[in-house]
mmCIF file of C-alpha atoms in Angstrom:
data_model
loop_
_atom_site.group_PDB
_atom_site.id
_atom_site.type_symbol
_atom_site.label_atom_id
_atom_site.label_comp_id
_atom_site.label_asym_id
_atom_site.label_seq_id
_atom_site.Cartn_x
_atom_site.Cartn_y
_atom_site.Cartn_z
ATOM 1 C CA MET W 7 30.021 72.841 75.340
ATOM 2 C CA PRO W 8 28.814 69.507 76.759
ATOM 3 C CA ALA W 9 31.671 66.915 77.114
ATOM 4 C CA THR W 10 29.726 64.415 74.649
ATOM 5 C CA LYS W 11 29.419 67.055 72.162
ATOM 6 C CA ALA W 12 32.809 68.140 72.453
ATOM 7 C CA ALA W 13 34.056 64.381 71.996
ATOM 8 C CA ILE W 14 31.950 64.204 68.908
ATOM 9 C CA LEU W 15 33.205 67.306 67.388
ATOM 10 C CA HIS W 16 36.702 66.355 68.096
ATOM 11 C CA ALA W 17 36.216 62.911 66.525
ATOM 12 C CA ALA W 18 34.465 64.206 63.411
ATOM 13 C CA ILE W 19 37.502 66.644 62.892
ATOM 14 C CA GLU W 20 39.786 63.701 62.824
ATOM 15 C CA ILE W 21 37.669 61.571 60.631
ATOM 16 C CA PHE W 22 37.104 64.278 58.235
ATOM 17 C CA ALA W 23 40.652 65.198 58.091
ATOM 18 C CA GLU W 24 41.474 61.608 57.364
ATOM 19 C CA LYS W 25 38.640 60.915 54.706
ATOM 20 C CA GLY W 26 36.778 63.734 53.760
ATOM 21 C CA TYR W 27 33.167 64.382 53.756
ATOM 22 C CA GLU W 28 32.398 61.864 51.385
ATOM 23 C CA GLY W 29 34.600 58.966 52.914
ATOM 24 C CA ALA W 30 33.374 59.582 56.488
ATOM 25 C CA SER W 31 30.392 58.083 58.327
ATOM 26 C CA ILE W 32 28.588 59.039 61.425
ATOM 27 C CA GLN W 33 29.311 55.531 62.606
ATOM 28 C CA GLU W 34 33.057 56.101 62.344
ATOM 29 C CA ILE W 35 32.744 59.442 64.324
ATOM 30 C CA ALA W 36 30.370 57.829 66.900
ATOM 31 C CA ASP W 37 32.852 55.048 67.541
ATOM 32 C CA LEU W 38 35.911 57.273 67.816
ATOM 33 C CA ALA W 39 34.012 59.442 70.285
ATOM 34 C CA GLY W 40 32.894 56.451 72.259
ATOM 35 C CA VAL W 41 29.338 57.149 71.915
ATOM 36 C CA ASN W 42 26.187 55.599 70.357
ATOM 37 C CA LYS W 43 25.459 56.204 66.719
ATOM 38 C CA ALA W 44 22.472 58.148 67.766
ATOM 39 C CA HIS W 45 24.238 60.623 69.834
ATOM 40 C CA PRO W 46 25.596 62.851 67.149
ATOM 41 C CA TYR W 47 22.090 63.405 65.876
ATOM 42 C CA TRP W 48 21.184 64.813 69.401
ATOM 43 C CA TYR W 49 23.429 67.850 68.305
ATOM 44 C CA TYR W 50 23.659 67.837 64.491
ATOM 45 C CA SER W 51 20.746 67.230 62.160
ATOM 46 C CA ASN W 52 22.814 65.157 59.747
ATOM 47 C CA LYS W 53 26.413 64.474 58.360
ATOM 48 C CA LYS W 54 26.415 67.618 56.597
ATOM 49 C CA ASP W 55 25.318 69.818 59.544
ATOM 50 C CA LEU W 56 28.183 68.161 61.612
ATOM 51 C CA TYR W 57 30.763 68.783 58.675
ATOM 52 C CA ARG W 58 29.508 72.470 58.557
ATOM 53 C CA HIS W 59 30.078 72.955 62.138
ATOM 54 C CA VAL W 60 33.717 71.332 61.815
ATOM 55 C CA LEU W 61 34.501 73.827 59.413
ATOM 56 C CA ILE W 62 33.186 76.566 61.312
ATOM 57 C CA ARG W 63 34.957 75.331 64.560
ATOM 58 C CA CYS W 64 38.315 74.619 62.772
ATOM 59 C CA THR W 65 38.225 78.045 61.076
ATOM 60 C CA GLU W 66 37.736 79.872 64.188
ATOM 61 C CA GLN W 67 40.603 78.770 66.089
ATOM 62 C CA MET W 68 42.793 79.096 62.865
ATOM 63 C CA GLN W 69 41.638 82.608 62.381
ATOM 64 C CA ASP W 70 42.648 83.160 65.923
ATOM 65 C CA VAL W 71 46.032 82.080 65.179
ATOM 66 C CA PHE W 72 46.184 83.970 61.869
ATOM 67 C CA LEU W 73 45.392 87.435 63.626
ATOM 68 C CA LYS W 74 48.324 87.107 65.983
ATOM 69 C CA TYR W 75 50.590 86.734 63.058
ATOM 70 C CA TYR W 76 49.416 89.168 60.686
ATOM 71 C CA GLU W 77 50.993 92.558 60.664
ATOM 72 C CA PRO W 78 48.763 95.211 58.613
ATOM 73 C CA SER W 79 50.379 97.179 56.007
ATOM 74 C CA ASP W 80 49.335 100.217 53.629
ATOM 75 C CA ASP W 81 51.163 98.659 50.920
ATOM 76 C CA PRO W 82 48.955 96.156 49.113
ATOM 77 C CA LEU W 83 51.933 94.286 47.853
ATOM 78 C CA ALA W 84 53.404 94.096 51.472
ATOM 79 C CA ALA W 85 49.897 93.179 53.275
ATOM 80 C CA PHE W 86 49.489 90.392 50.819
ATOM 81 C CA PHE W 87 52.996 88.753 51.755
ATOM 82 C CA ASN W 88 52.123 89.416 55.321
ATOM 83 C CA PHE W 89 48.934 87.726 54.599
ATOM 84 C CA VAL W 90 50.431 84.556 53.199
ATOM 85 C CA TYR W 91 53.062 84.480 56.081
ATOM 86 C CA ALA W 92 50.377 84.524 58.756
ATOM 87 C CA TYR W 93 48.171 82.157 56.981
ATOM 88 C CA HIS W 94 51.221 79.477 56.806
ATOM 89 C CA GLU W 95 51.838 80.118 60.432
ATOM 90 C CA ALA W 96 48.197 79.486 61.412
ATOM 91 C CA ALA W 97 48.059 76.367 58.817
ATOM 92 C CA HIS W 98 51.228 75.013 60.502
ATOM 93 C CA HIS W 99 49.543 75.201 63.860
ATOM 94 C CA TYR W 100 46.391 73.625 62.569
ATOM 95 C CA LEU W 101 47.254 70.966 60.279
ATOM 96 C CA PRO W 102 43.746 68.973 60.745
ATOM 97 C CA LEU W 103 42.011 72.066 59.092
ATOM 98 C CA LEU W 104 44.588 71.992 56.179
ATOM 99 C CA LYS W 105 43.602 68.336 55.563
ATOM 100 C CA ILE W 106 40.017 68.996 55.523
ATOM 101 C CA LEU W 107 40.370 71.966 53.155
ATOM 102 C CA ARG W 108 42.266 69.620 50.842
ATOM 103 C CA TRP W 109 39.293 67.292 50.716
ATOM 104 C CA GLU W 110 36.970 70.206 50.438
ATOM 105 C CA MET W 111 38.893 71.645 47.463
ATOM 106 C CA ALA W 112 38.680 68.002 45.827
ATOM 107 C CA GLN W 113 34.931 68.246 46.293
ATOM 108 C CA GLY W 114 34.316 71.648 44.753
ATOM 109 C CA ASN W 115 34.438 73.840 47.811
ATOM 110 C CA LYS W 116 30.809 73.748 48.035
ATOM 111 C CA THR W 117 30.635 73.752 51.868
ATOM 112 C CA LEU W 118 33.340 76.393 52.066
ATOM 113 C CA ARG W 119 31.634 78.722 49.490
ATOM 114 C CA GLU W 120 28.498 78.564 51.509
ATOM 115 C CA GLY W 121 30.101 79.195 54.641
ATOM 116 C CA ILE W 122 32.134 82.121 53.201
ATOM 117 C CA LYS W 123 28.953 83.380 51.590
ATOM 118 C CA GLN W 124 27.052 83.360 55.043
ATOM 119 C CA ARG W 125 30.127 84.836 56.720
ATOM 120 C CA LYS W 126 30.490 81.962 59.150
ATOM 121 C CA ILE W 127 33.934 80.643 57.880
ATOM 122 C CA PHE W 128 37.051 82.821 58.276
ATOM 123 C CA PRO W 129 35.028 85.907 58.200
ATOM 124 C CA LYS W 130 37.635 88.280 59.477
ATOM 125 C CA VAL W 131 40.302 86.618 57.303
ATOM 126 C CA PHE W 132 38.392 86.670 53.976
ATOM 127 C CA ASN W 133 37.405 90.283 54.547
ATOM 128 C CA LEU W 134 40.916 91.145 55.209
ATOM 129 C CA LEU W 135 42.320 89.625 52.059
ATOM 130 C CA LYS W 136 39.355 91.110 50.031
ATOM 131 C CA ASN W 137 40.466 94.517 51.246
ATOM 132 C CA ILE W 138 43.873 93.961 50.229
ATOM 133 C CA VAL W 139 42.741 92.909 46.928
ATOM 134 C CA GLN W 140 40.223 95.865 46.668
ATOM 135 C CA LYS W 141 43.114 98.276 47.556
ATOM 136 C CA GLY W 142 45.529 96.694 44.930
ATOM 137 C CA ILE W 143 42.986 97.159 42.465
ATOM 138 C CA ASN W 144 42.469 100.741 43.248
ATOM 139 C CA GLN W 145 45.987 101.249 42.783
ATOM 140 C CA GLY W 146 46.460 99.657 39.633
ATOM 141 C CA LEU W 147 48.497 96.827 41.041
ATOM 142 C CA PHE W 148 46.036 93.827 40.781
ATOM 143 C CA LYS W 149 43.710 92.826 38.117
ATOM 144 C CA GLU W 150 40.156 93.932 37.943
ATOM 145 C CA ILE W 151 38.595 90.712 39.244
ATOM 146 C CA ASP W 152 35.868 89.447 41.447
ATOM 147 C CA ARG W 153 37.203 89.987 45.050
ATOM 148 C CA CYS W 154 35.515 86.864 46.485
ATOM 149 C CA TYR W 155 36.970 84.666 43.398
ATOM 150 C CA ALA W 156 40.509 86.025 44.008
ATOM 151 C CA THR W 157 40.183 85.539 47.781
ATOM 152 C CA LEU W 158 39.192 81.838 47.165
ATOM 153 C CA ALA W 159 41.796 81.422 44.661
ATOM 154 C CA VAL W 160 44.535 82.498 46.772
ATOM 155 C CA PHE W 161 43.136 80.481 49.688
ATOM 156 C CA ASN W 162 43.225 77.300 47.289
ATOM 157 C CA ALA W 163 46.925 78.011 46.277
ATOM 158 C CA CYS W 164 47.990 78.330 49.826
ATOM 159 C CA ASN W 165 46.304 75.266 51.031
ATOM 160 C CA MET W 166 47.647 73.009 48.244
ATOM 161 C CA GLY W 167 51.285 74.572 48.644
ATOM 162 C CA PHE W 168 51.416 74.298 52.510
ATOM 163 C CA PHE W 169 49.901 70.838 52.323
ATOM 164 C CA TRP W 170 52.207 69.615 49.761
ATOM 165 C CA ARG W 171 55.225 70.704 51.590
ATOM 166 C CA TRP W 172 53.974 69.376 54.962
ATOM 167 C CA ASP W 173 53.254 65.958 52.986
ATOM 168 C CA ILE W 174 56.734 65.951 51.703
ATOM 169 C CA LEU W 175 58.319 66.616 55.055
ATOM 170 C CA GLU W 176 56.385 63.941 56.738
ATOM 171 C CA THR W 177 56.929 61.247 54.117
ATOM 172 C CA PHE W 178 60.819 61.678 53.486
ATOM 173 C CA PRO W 179 61.848 62.987 57.142
ATOM 174 C CA ASN W 180 65.335 61.783 56.753
ATOM 175 C CA ILE W 181 66.159 62.633 53.116
ATOM 176 C CA PRO W 182 67.773 65.760 52.195
ATOM 177 C CA LEU W 183 65.397 67.896 50.185
ATOM 178 C CA PRO W 184 65.948 70.834 47.771
ATOM 179 C CA ARG W 185 66.375 74.175 49.551
ATOM 180 C CA GLU W 186 63.110 75.488 47.930
ATOM 181 C CA ILE W 187 61.265 72.624 49.950
ATOM 182 C CA SER W 188 63.339 72.637 53.177
ATOM 183 C CA ASP W 189 63.780 76.255 53.780
ATOM 184 C CA CYS W 190 60.414 77.386 55.350
ATOM 185 C CA GLU W 191 60.942 81.038 54.435
ATOM 186 C CA LEU W 192 61.932 80.551 50.757
ATOM 187 C CA PHE W 193 59.034 78.205 50.277
ATOM 188 C CA ARG W 194 56.572 80.475 52.000
ATOM 189 C CA ARG W 195 57.903 83.202 49.527
ATOM 190 C CA ARG W 196 57.552 80.940 46.419
ATOM 191 C CA VAL W 197 53.873 80.574 47.501
ATOM 192 C CA SER W 198 53.473 83.800 47.956
ATOM 193 C CA ASP W 199 54.764 84.787 44.509
ATOM 194 C CA PHE W 200 52.581 82.223 42.978
ATOM 195 C CA CYS W 201 49.372 83.451 44.685
ATOM 196 C CA LEU W 202 50.383 87.017 43.775
ATOM 197 C CA SER W 203 50.617 85.885 40.294
ATOM 198 C CA LEU W 204 47.039 85.194 40.055
ATOM 199 C CA ILE W 205 46.024 88.431 40.732
ATOM 200 C CA LEU W 206 48.786 90.792 39.975
ATOM 201 C CA LEU W 207 48.247 92.913 36.892
ATOM 202 C CA LYS W 208 51.411 92.381 34.882
#
């Protein structure tokens, strides 16, 4: 990737993470990248195209981390908990994407849904979770719901939970917090239980 394009993409990640799609401007991105405002248009047709490439780039990197941590299991419940664990580890390693996804959720997940549908965003991770959900449905463990809907619901729940914890830890670094928040493993279990409650057949 050309150095100028890489600088623009890196700047875009930072600006979109801070302000979201609606709040960001090409001028701000160009200024942070140290280039003329016209430069981003050499590589991207418009702001939406740049934002889409940011999501693709970030999710590719986060997906690579996720796959390193995920441990497969034939048991849908165990596989589900392993999925949330791996996703949490990946999110911890790539917080800028978590911030962007928080903005994306606030704006209705339109770009995320398009990317998932086109299999350009989190293709391996989403397919993995859809397969876990389908296996749970087949075994009578999970609700008979649309797999894509279930996948997106679980991702949204994970993102909100993990970002909320990170935000609290960053805002109150020297204040004792309840064990449910300070204990990473316990918090991850709480998030897993909540995500599971969205699809578990009771």
